mmCIF file of C-alpha atoms in Angstrom:
data_model
loop_
_atom_site.group_PDB
_atom_site.id
_atom_site.type_symbol
_atom_site.label_atom_id
_atom_site.label_comp_id
_atom_site.label_asym_id
_atom_site.label_seq_id
_atom_site.Cartn_x
_atom_site.Cartn_y
_atom_site.Cartn_z
ATOM 1 C CA MET A 1 -0.114 0.268 -0.094
ATOM 2 C CA LYS A 2 1.124 3.452 -1.022
ATOM 3 C CA PRO A 3 2.036 5.884 2.227
ATOM 4 C CA SER A 4 -0.353 8.560 2.590
ATOM 5 C CA THR A 5 1.017 12.179 1.451
ATOM 6 C CA ILE A 6 -0.731 13.713 4.376
ATOM 7 C CA PHE A 7 0.934 13.679 7.603
ATOM 8 C CA SER A 8 -1.574 14.109 10.627
ATOM 9 C CA PHE A 9 -0.382 15.702 13.731
ATOM 10 C CA HIS A 10 -1.067 14.238 17.733
ATOM 11 C CA GLU A 11 -4.597 15.585 18.802
ATOM 12 C CA SER A 12 -3.100 17.504 21.828
ATOM 13 C CA LEU A 13 -1.605 19.816 19.154
ATOM 14 C CA ASN A 14 -2.621 22.695 17.160
ATOM 15 C CA ALA A 15 -2.510 20.867 13.609
ATOM 16 C CA ALA A 16 -4.303 23.655 11.685
ATOM 17 C CA PHE A 17 -1.592 26.039 12.931
ATOM 18 C CA LEU A 18 1.098 23.551 11.950
ATOM 19 C CA GLU A 19 -0.300 22.725 8.571
ATOM 20 C CA GLU A 20 0.386 26.713 7.969
ATOM 21 C CA LEU A 21 3.468 26.607 9.641
ATOM 22 C CA PHE A 22 4.952 24.065 7.757
ATOM 23 C CA GLU A 23 2.555 24.559 4.690
ATOM 24 C CA GLY A 24 3.077 20.304 4.258
ATOM 25 C CA ASP A 25 7.268 20.630 4.864
ATOM 26 C CA THR A 26 7.400 17.393 6.926
ATOM 27 C CA ILE A 27 11.148 17.216 6.424
ATOM 28 C CA TYR A 28 11.337 20.534 8.182
ATOM 29 C CA ALA A 29 8.848 20.039 10.581
ATOM 30 C CA GLU A 30 11.411 16.459 11.506
ATOM 31 C CA THR A 31 14.095 19.204 11.534
ATOM 32 C CA VAL A 32 12.146 21.728 13.914
ATOM 33 C CA PHE A 33 10.488 18.848 16.187
ATOM 34 C CA GLU A 34 14.442 17.853 16.627
ATOM 35 C CA ASP A 35 15.774 20.848 17.647
ATOM 36 C CA PHE A 36 12.681 21.210 20.323
ATOM 37 C CA LEU A 37 13.652 18.405 21.764
ATOM 38 C CA ARG A 38 17.410 19.253 21.634
ATOM 39 C CA ASP A 39 17.309 22.433 23.343
ATOM 40 C CA LEU A 40 13.801 22.094 25.836
ATOM 41 C CA PRO A 41 16.092 20.209 28.631
ATOM 42 C CA ALA A 42 18.806 23.099 28.650
ATOM 43 C CA TYR A 43 15.933 25.823 28.551
ATOM 44 C CA TRP A 44 14.038 23.873 31.090
ATOM 45 C CA GLU A 45 16.851 23.263 33.232
ATOM 46 C CA LYS A 46 17.188 26.984 33.658
ATOM 47 C CA VAL A 47 13.663 27.272 34.982
ATOM 48 C CA GLN A 48 13.959 24.684 37.404
ATOM 49 C CA SER A 49 17.134 26.827 38.527
ATOM 50 C CA SER A 50 15.837 30.140 38.453
ATOM 51 C CA TYR A 51 12.828 28.597 40.720
ATOM 52 C CA GLN A 52 15.353 26.947 43.051
ATOM 53 C CA GLN A 53 16.652 30.249 43.586
ATOM 54 C CA LYS A 54 13.199 31.803 43.965
ATOM 55 C CA ASN A 55 14.427 34.178 41.648
ATOM 56 C CA MET A 56 10.973 35.485 40.410
ATOM 57 C CA SER A 57 12.433 37.906 37.451
ATOM 58 C CA LEU A 58 14.591 35.292 36.096
ATOM 59 C CA LEU A 59 11.928 32.461 36.157
ATOM 60 C CA GLY A 60 9.554 34.739 34.391
ATOM 61 C CA THR A 61 12.037 35.217 31.531
ATOM 62 C CA ASN A 62 13.007 31.425 31.411
ATOM 63 C CA ILE A 63 9.519 30.367 31.309
ATOM 64 C CA HIS A 64 8.747 33.236 28.529
ATOM 65 C CA THR A 65 12.129 30.973 26.432
ATOM 66 C CA CYS A 66 10.109 27.653 27.030
ATOM 67 C CA LYS A 67 6.392 29.168 25.998
ATOM 68 C CA THR A 68 8.231 30.352 22.778
ATOM 69 C CA LEU A 69 9.521 26.792 21.890
ATOM 70 C CA PHE A 70 6.250 25.171 22.917
ATOM 71 C CA GLY A 71 4.490 28.075 20.289
ATOM 72 C CA TYR A 72 6.863 26.183 17.436
ATOM 73 C CA VAL A 73 5.467 22.428 17.983
ATOM 74 C CA GLY A 74 1.958 23.259 18.240
ATOM 75 C CA PHE A 75 1.377 23.438 21.909
ATOM 76 C CA THR A 76 -0.527 26.630 21.833
ATOM 77 C CA ASP A 77 -2.519 25.689 24.590
ATOM 78 C CA LEU A 78 0.503 25.136 26.871
ATOM 79 C CA GLN A 79 1.981 28.496 25.190
ATOM 80 C CA GLU A 80 -1.458 30.214 27.424
ATOM 81 C CA LEU A 81 -0.893 28.578 30.355
ATOM 82 C CA CYS A 82 3.134 30.030 30.194
ATOM 83 C CA GLN A 83 1.802 33.067 29.811
ATOM 84 C CA GLU A 84 -0.643 33.225 32.488
ATOM 85 C CA PHE A 85 2.740 31.507 34.844
ATOM 86 C CA GLU A 86 5.088 33.787 33.699
ATOM 87 C CA ASN A 87 2.602 36.928 34.169
ATOM 88 C CA LYS A 88 2.061 35.381 38.068
ATOM 89 C CA CYS A 89 5.998 35.076 38.183
ATOM 90 C CA ALA A 90 6.048 39.683 38.663
ATOM 91 C CA LEU A 91 3.477 39.500 41.218
ATOM 92 C CA ASN A 92 3.709 36.386 43.180
ATOM 93 C CA THR A 93 6.570 34.101 45.376
ATOM 94 C CA ALA A 94 8.254 30.995 44.791
ATOM 95 C CA GLU A 95 6.258 29.288 47.393
ATOM 96 C CA ALA A 96 3.135 31.164 46.031
ATOM 97 C CA LEU A 97 3.276 29.178 42.803
ATOM 98 C CA GLN A 98 4.733 25.848 43.961
ATOM 99 C CA ALA A 99 1.119 24.176 42.892
ATOM 100 C CA ASP A 100 1.597 26.089 39.550
ATOM 101 C CA TYR A 101 4.954 25.402 39.013
ATOM 102 C CA GLY A 102 4.330 21.774 39.732
ATOM 103 C CA MET A 103 1.144 21.879 37.476
ATOM 104 C CA LEU A 104 3.697 23.434 34.532
ATOM 105 C CA THR A 105 6.359 20.813 35.307
ATOM 106 C CA ARG A 106 3.679 17.649 34.739
ATOM 107 C CA LYS A 107 2.675 19.339 31.473
ATOM 108 C CA LYS A 108 6.074 20.060 30.325
ATOM 109 C CA GLN A 109 7.049 16.329 30.582
ATOM 110 C CA GLU A 110 3.701 15.240 28.944
ATOM 111 C CA ALA A 111 5.053 17.879 25.779
ATOM 112 C CA GLN A 112 8.069 16.224 26.018
ATOM 113 C CA GLN A 113 6.869 13.026 25.616
ATOM 114 C CA ILE A 114 4.321 13.834 22.825
ATOM 115 C CA ILE A 115 6.966 15.457 20.746
ATOM 116 C CA GLU A 116 9.248 12.586 20.910
ATOM 117 C CA ASN A 117 6.394 10.384 19.472
ATOM 118 C CA GLU A 118 5.386 13.255 16.994
ATOM 119 C CA TYR A 119 9.401 13.186 16.504
ATOM 120 C CA SER A 120 9.921 9.325 15.625
ATOM 121 C CA ARG A 121 6.919 9.424 13.738
ATOM 122 C CA LEU A 122 7.444 12.068 11.116
ATOM 123 C CA LYS A 123 11.221 10.353 10.533
ATOM 124 C CA ARG A 124 8.987 7.130 9.657
ATOM 125 C CA PHE A 125 6.898 9.193 7.540
ATOM 126 C CA ASN A 126 9.826 10.893 5.736
ATOM 127 C CA GLU A 127 11.414 7.568 5.039
ATOM 128 C CA GLY A 128 8.308 6.050 4.057
ATOM 129 C CA GLN A 129 8.123 9.287 1.155
ATOM 130 C CA VAL A 130 11.781 8.695 -0.137
ATOM 131 C CA MET B 1 16.748 45.164 -4.754
ATOM 132 C CA LYS B 2 16.535 43.023 -1.788
ATOM 133 C CA THR B 3 16.293 44.324 1.658
ATOM 134 C CA SER B 4 19.268 43.811 3.819
ATOM 135 C CA CYS B 5 18.756 42.646 7.195
ATOM 136 C CA ILE B 6 19.642 41.128 10.474
ATOM 137 C CA ILE B 7 18.177 38.917 13.077
ATOM 138 C CA VAL B 8 18.512 39.794 16.405
ATOM 139 C CA GLU B 9 16.969 36.373 18.328
ATOM 140 C CA ASP B 10 17.984 34.168 21.001
ATOM 141 C CA ILE B 11 15.772 31.145 20.372
ATOM 142 C CA GLN B 12 17.654 29.410 17.840
ATOM 143 C CA ILE B 13 14.354 27.651 16.069
ATOM 144 C CA ALA B 14 12.551 31.006 15.959
ATOM 145 C CA ALA B 15 15.754 32.367 14.120
ATOM 146 C CA ASP B 16 16.059 29.293 11.685
ATOM 147 C CA PHE B 17 12.230 30.412 10.799
ATOM 148 C CA LEU B 18 13.272 33.425 10.405
ATOM 149 C CA LYS B 19 16.585 32.350 8.015
ATOM 150 C CA LYS B 20 14.290 29.981 6.095
ATOM 151 C CA PHE B 21 11.151 32.744 5.412
ATOM 152 C CA CYS B 22 13.856 35.461 4.515
ATOM 153 C CA GLU B 23 14.971 32.608 2.040
ATOM 154 C CA LYS B 24 12.063 31.681 0.507
ATOM 155 C CA SER B 25 10.562 35.508 -0.392
ATOM 156 C CA GLY B 26 13.450 36.086 -2.227
ATOM 157 C CA LEU B 27 12.775 39.641 -0.747
ATOM 158 C CA VAL B 28 15.497 39.570 2.241
ATOM 159 C CA ASP B 29 18.967 39.029 2.537
ATOM 160 C CA VAL B 30 20.064 37.927 6.326
ATOM 161 C CA LYS B 31 23.455 39.772 6.795
ATOM 162 C CA GLY B 32 23.483 38.161 10.139
ATOM 163 C CA HIS B 33 21.856 36.559 13.140
ATOM 164 C CA PHE B 34 22.988 37.432 16.865
ATOM 165 C CA LEU B 35 22.440 35.728 19.912
ATOM 166 C CA ASN B 36 21.963 39.072 21.876
ATOM 167 C CA VAL B 37 21.903 42.676 21.927
ATOM 168 C CA ALA B 38 25.530 43.429 22.343
ATOM 169 C CA ASP B 39 26.995 41.197 19.246
ATOM 170 C CA ALA B 40 23.997 43.006 17.471
ATOM 171 C CA LEU B 41 25.286 46.097 18.520
ATOM 172 C CA GLU B 42 28.865 45.267 17.783
ATOM 173 C CA PHE B 43 27.760 44.003 14.135
ATOM 174 C CA LEU B 44 26.025 47.783 13.606
ATOM 175 C CA ASP B 45 29.005 49.757 14.500
ATOM 176 C CA GLN B 46 30.161 48.293 11.124
ATOM 177 C CA GLU B 47 27.455 47.478 9.052
ATOM 178 C CA LYS B 48 23.636 49.157 8.472
ATOM 179 C CA PRO B 49 21.416 47.123 7.219
ATOM 180 C CA ASP B 50 18.135 47.998 5.913
ATOM 181 C CA LEU B 51 15.772 46.172 8.394
ATOM 182 C CA ILE B 52 16.164 44.522 11.639
ATOM 183 C CA PHE B 53 14.397 41.586 13.246
ATOM 184 C CA LEU B 54 14.248 42.063 16.572
ATOM 185 C CA ASP B 55 13.237 39.959 19.661
ATOM 186 C CA VAL B 56 12.387 42.139 22.728
ATOM 187 C CA GLU B 57 13.376 39.491 25.534
ATOM 188 C CA MET B 58 16.868 38.157 25.223
ATOM 189 C CA PRO B 59 19.399 37.412 28.030
ATOM 190 C CA GLY B 60 21.300 40.877 28.731
ATOM 191 C CA ALA B 61 19.819 43.813 27.381
ATOM 192 C CA ASN B 62 16.539 43.373 25.720
ATOM 193 C CA GLY B 63 15.450 44.535 22.009
ATOM 194 C CA PHE B 64 14.433 47.899 23.150
ATOM 195 C CA GLN B 65 17.409 49.002 24.558
ATOM 196 C CA LEU B 66 19.031 48.114 21.007
ATOM 197 C CA LEU B 67 16.753 50.672 19.659
ATOM 198 C CA ASP B 68 17.949 53.163 22.067
ATOM 199 C CA SER B 69 21.551 52.676 20.998
ATOM 200 C CA LEU B 70 21.473 52.933 16.939
ATOM 201 C CA THR B 71 23.111 55.427 15.600
ATOM 202 C CA TYR B 72 20.854 55.294 12.275
ATOM 203 C CA SER B 73 16.897 54.628 11.533
ATOM 204 C CA PRO B 74 16.904 50.904 9.792
ATOM 205 C CA LYS B 75 13.531 49.839 9.619
ATOM 206 C CA ILE B 76 12.178 47.676 12.367
ATOM 207 C CA ILE B 77 9.858 44.337 12.745
ATOM 208 C CA LEU B 78 9.531 43.446 16.080
ATOM 209 C CA THR B 79 9.286 39.688 17.067
ATOM 210 C CA THR B 80 7.807 38.631 20.492
ATOM 211 C CA SER B 81 5.552 36.165 21.757
ATOM 212 C CA LYS B 82 4.352 38.176 24.360
ATOM 213 C CA THR B 83 1.420 41.616 23.268
ATOM 214 C CA GLU B 84 2.222 43.400 25.799
ATOM 215 C CA TYR B 85 5.151 45.172 24.314
ATOM 216 C CA ALA B 86 2.600 46.513 21.393
ATOM 217 C CA PHE B 87 2.470 49.632 23.375
ATOM 218 C CA ASP B 88 6.200 50.104 23.342
ATOM 219 C CA ALA B 89 6.858 49.508 19.859
ATOM 220 C CA PHE B 90 4.304 51.935 19.157
ATOM 221 C CA GLN B 91 6.502 54.575 20.770
ATOM 222 C CA TYR B 92 9.385 53.362 19.009
ATOM 223 C CA ASN B 93 7.911 53.977 16.100
ATOM 224 C CA VAL B 94 9.049 50.625 14.779
ATOM 225 C CA ASN B 95 7.875 49.566 11.666
ATOM 226 C CA ASP B 96 5.657 46.084 12.202
ATOM 227 C CA TYR B 97 4.955 43.541 14.742
ATOM 228 C CA LEU B 98 4.956 40.170 14.796
ATOM 229 C CA LYS B 99 3.693 37.527 17.097
ATOM 230 C CA LYS B 100 5.742 34.245 17.436
ATOM 231 C CA PRO B 101 5.401 31.760 16.554
ATOM 232 C CA PHE B 102 4.128 33.320 12.956
ATOM 233 C CA THR B 103 3.668 32.055 9.475
ATOM 234 C CA TYR B 104 5.462 32.363 6.411
ATOM 235 C CA LYS B 105 1.911 34.166 5.257
ATOM 236 C CA ARG B 106 1.944 36.336 7.899
ATOM 237 C CA PHE B 107 5.643 37.302 7.567
ATOM 238 C CA LEU B 108 5.653 38.121 3.946
ATOM 239 C CA GLU B 109 2.876 40.315 4.535
ATOM 240 C CA SER B 110 5.270 41.892 7.446
ATOM 241 C CA VAL B 111 8.377 42.265 4.758
ATOM 242 C CA GLN B 112 6.268 43.641 2.042
ATOM 243 C CA LYS B 113 4.184 46.406 4.358
ATOM 244 C CA VAL B 114 7.664 47.442 5.662
ATOM 245 C CA GLN B 115 8.985 47.514 2.092
ATOM 246 C CA ALA B 116 6.346 50.047 0.409
ATOM 247 C CA GLN B 117 6.904 52.432 3.474
ATOM 248 C CA PRO B 118 9.285 54.994 2.973
ATOM 249 C CA VAL B 119 12.655 55.230 4.311
ATOM 250 C CA THR B 120 12.371 57.025 7.920
ATOM 251 C CA SER B 121 14.564 60.503 7.872
ATOM 252 C CA PRO B 122 16.606 61.053 10.657
ATOM 253 C CA ALA B 123 14.895 64.144 11.143
ATOM 254 C CA THR B 124 11.235 62.133 11.883
ATOM 255 C CA THR B 125 12.058 59.254 13.605
ATOM 256 C CA THR B 126 10.507 58.880 17.201
ATOM 257 C CA THR B 127 13.639 56.129 17.710
ATOM 258 C CA ALA B 128 15.119 57.429 21.157
ATOM 259 C CA PRO B 129 18.456 58.759 19.088
ATOM 260 C CA SER B 130 21.154 58.592 21.531
ATOM 261 C CA ALA B 131 22.262 61.716 21.386
ATOM 262 C CA ASP B 132 18.844 63.462 22.984
ATOM 263 C CA MET B 133 19.124 60.928 25.637
ATOM 264 C CA ASP B 134 20.885 60.919 29.470
ATOM 265 C CA PHE B 135 22.195 57.893 28.917
ATOM 266 C CA LEU B 136 24.031 55.386 26.704
ATOM 267 C CA PHE B 137 24.640 51.579 26.643
ATOM 268 C CA ILE B 138 28.220 50.627 26.087
ATOM 269 C CA LYS B 139 29.640 47.073 25.874
ATOM 270 C CA SER B 140 31.724 46.199 28.775
ATOM 271 C CA ASP B 141 33.260 42.626 30.224
ATOM 272 C CA ASP B 142 30.248 40.631 27.919
ATOM 273 C CA LYS B 143 27.443 42.886 29.322
ATOM 274 C CA LEU B 144 25.688 46.356 28.308
ATOM 275 C CA VAL B 145 26.650 48.740 30.944
ATOM 276 C CA ARG B 146 24.202 51.637 31.541
ATOM 277 C CA LEU B 147 26.455 54.623 31.661
ATOM 278 C CA LYS B 148 25.207 58.699 32.694
ATOM 279 C CA LYS B 149 26.590 60.660 30.198
ATOM 280 C CA ASP B 150 27.264 63.505 32.925
ATOM 281 C CA ASP B 151 29.474 61.134 34.833
ATOM 282 C CA ILE B 152 31.536 60.234 31.907
ATOM 283 C CA LEU B 153 34.809 62.795 32.785
ATOM 284 C CA PHE B 154 36.419 61.429 28.841
ATOM 285 C CA MET B 155 36.996 59.216 26.588
ATOM 286 C CA GLU B 156 40.443 57.651 25.212
ATOM 287 C CA SER B 157 40.620 55.914 21.632
ATOM 288 C CA MET B 158 42.657 52.694 22.252
ATOM 289 C CA ARG B 159 42.826 51.706 18.481
ATOM 290 C CA ASP B 160 39.562 49.489 17.964
ATOM 291 C CA TYR B 161 38.410 50.183 21.595
ATOM 292 C CA VAL B 162 37.249 53.533 23.541
ATOM 293 C CA LYS B 163 37.907 53.898 27.253
ATOM 294 C CA PHE B 164 35.404 55.900 29.321
ATOM 295 C CA VAL B 165 36.724 57.495 32.156
ATOM 296 C CA THR B 166 34.148 58.290 35.107
ATOM 297 C CA PRO B 167 34.986 59.125 38.397
ATOM 298 C CA GLY B 168 34.707 55.589 39.871
ATOM 299 C CA LYS B 169 35.371 53.449 37.267
ATOM 300 C CA THR B 170 36.897 52.768 33.431
ATOM 301 C CA TYR B 171 35.094 50.820 31.062
ATOM 302 C CA ILE B 172 36.640 49.456 27.886
ATOM 303 C CA THR B 173 34.461 48.933 24.773
ATOM 304 C CA TYR B 174 34.822 48.140 21.210
ATOM 305 C CA SER B 175 34.488 50.903 19.470
ATOM 306 C CA THR B 176 35.676 54.054 17.551
ATOM 307 C CA LEU B 177 36.100 57.514 19.160
ATOM 308 C CA LYS B 178 34.762 58.608 15.661
ATOM 309 C CA SER B 179 31.391 56.704 16.610
ATOM 310 C CA MET B 180 31.219 58.263 20.499
ATOM 311 C CA GLU B 181 31.941 61.466 18.494
ATOM 312 C CA GLU B 182 28.423 60.909 16.697
ATOM 313 C CA LYS B 183 26.239 59.507 19.800
ATOM 314 C CA LEU B 184 27.690 62.305 22.390
ATOM 315 C CA ALA B 185 27.481 64.948 19.783
ATOM 316 C CA GLY B 186 26.384 67.850 22.345
ATOM 317 C CA PRO B 187 27.018 70.965 24.271
ATOM 318 C CA SER B 188 29.111 69.111 26.893
ATOM 319 C CA PHE B 189 31.342 66.522 24.617
ATOM 320 C CA ILE B 190 33.807 68.233 22.817
ATOM 321 C CA LYS B 191 37.187 66.309 20.495
ATOM 322 C CA VAL B 192 40.176 67.489 22.111
ATOM 323 C CA HIS B 193 42.790 65.680 20.594
ATOM 324 C CA ARG B 194 42.588 62.705 17.702
ATOM 325 C CA SER B 195 42.658 60.326 20.515
ATOM 326 C CA TYR B 196 40.689 61.971 23.459
ATOM 327 C CA ILE B 197 36.622 63.312 23.924
ATOM 328 C CA ILE B 198 36.317 65.444 27.411
ATOM 329 C CA ASN B 199 33.429 66.252 28.871
ATOM 330 C CA ILE B 200 33.549 70.055 29.035
ATOM 331 C CA ASN B 201 31.535 70.244 32.035
ATOM 332 C CA LYS B 202 34.145 68.041 33.796
ATOM 333 C CA ILE B 203 37.231 70.218 33.331
ATOM 334 C CA ASP B 204 39.139 71.550 36.495
ATOM 335 C CA ASP B 205 41.775 73.560 35.012
ATOM 336 C CA ILE B 206 44.130 74.124 31.444
ATOM 337 C CA ARG B 207 47.805 74.667 31.617
ATOM 338 C CA GLY B 208 49.138 75.314 28.155
ATOM 339 C CA ASN B 209 48.200 72.258 25.665
ATOM 340 C CA THR B 210 47.156 70.065 28.799
ATOM 341 C CA ILE B 211 43.458 69.867 30.240
ATOM 342 C CA TYR B 212 43.380 68.030 34.026
ATOM 343 C CA VAL B 213 40.424 65.838 34.505
ATOM 344 C CA GLN B 214 40.101 65.036 38.275
ATOM 345 C CA GLY B 215 43.743 64.108 38.127
ATOM 346 C CA ASN B 216 44.025 63.206 34.609
ATOM 347 C CA ALA B 217 45.911 65.290 32.426
ATOM 348 C CA ILE B 218 44.918 65.436 28.776
ATOM 349 C CA PRO B 219 46.746 66.572 25.194
ATOM 350 C CA VAL B 220 44.870 69.539 23.526
ATOM 351 C CA GLY B 221 46.115 68.570 19.703
ATOM 352 C CA LYS B 222 47.004 71.594 17.164
ATOM 353 C CA GLY B 223 44.048 70.981 15.429
ATOM 354 C CA HIS B 224 41.445 71.269 17.883
ATOM 355 C CA LYS B 225 42.600 74.221 20.198
ATOM 356 C CA GLU B 226 40.760 76.860 18.175
ATOM 357 C CA ASP B 227 37.710 74.734 18.350
ATOM 358 C CA LEU B 228 38.264 74.254 22.072
ATOM 359 C CA ALA B 229 38.606 78.171 23.103
ATOM 360 C CA ALA B 230 35.484 78.970 21.047
ATOM 361 C CA ARG B 231 33.509 76.466 23.432
ATOM 362 C CA LEU B 232 35.071 77.605 26.794
ATOM 363 C CA ASN B 233 33.337 80.112 28.356
ATOM 364 C CA ILE B 234 36.583 82.315 29.044
ATOM 365 C CA LEU B 235 36.214 85.509 31.275
#
């Protein structure tokens, strides 16, 4: 059976936006997902470090960076969540944001897992297209 | 003709998208990508691209600080994921604003819109020219330092570097005295020697061809004597 020429993104991702962003270029999508997986751990380490140091201004800046990264792989809802957290950083202490931080960390873990799977799927899809 | 541009963006994925879009459009020629404001300013000391794609939040100085330090008026497209900067963008008279992540369609609209806009003349720009402000930013030890103009005693040329001397500290930055002369044009500063610009308000006394500023002896060049005499309030 001939492989499908249309790649369907995971339901958690904003597929309409990703289709507009990549314009069907699944090779480039694979590159971006790979870059995301390469960059996110280092950025998240900075998030963790600033949270542990209770440096709220730096925490806001570091979340801001991760927010942008999430956007490029279609996690538009997580992007909004990061924006809310970033805004809260300006007004709250680390202790006050403990629950939000925990939730965001879980969401980030789930997101990373989804992108790992999507990256593997994209890779297989692109190999099938060659 | 293609519009020359630079990208100032600390997130690699975002910068890669921009480079890809620029190439695809055939309208924009990317002259460089910089991860921070200090490196971009260093480049802008030498080259003057037509357009800057400028992120706002970056480590060290932010995009608006770059705008404050510009010595000419390129077109500016702000690229940020925070809509709260829209008001600042308006105040700085930036040409357009792209909210990250943005699609190729949105990018193309923005570039075409900016290309259609006339080049801003320095007289009408509202991007704060550094000569009108009471401070400037200089890159020193891998960071941008905000320096009040009033605090500067004098500047000394050191080949490709300029030494800024203030009462408490000395800063060395990668720049030229000529560029500083342009940035600090105004009543307080005057070039008194090919290697020195001094703050007139800080002169203690002048003896012969030497100016004394808080214990520092600064030579007056032959070709600068007349200008200096004209600027001093001699009774």
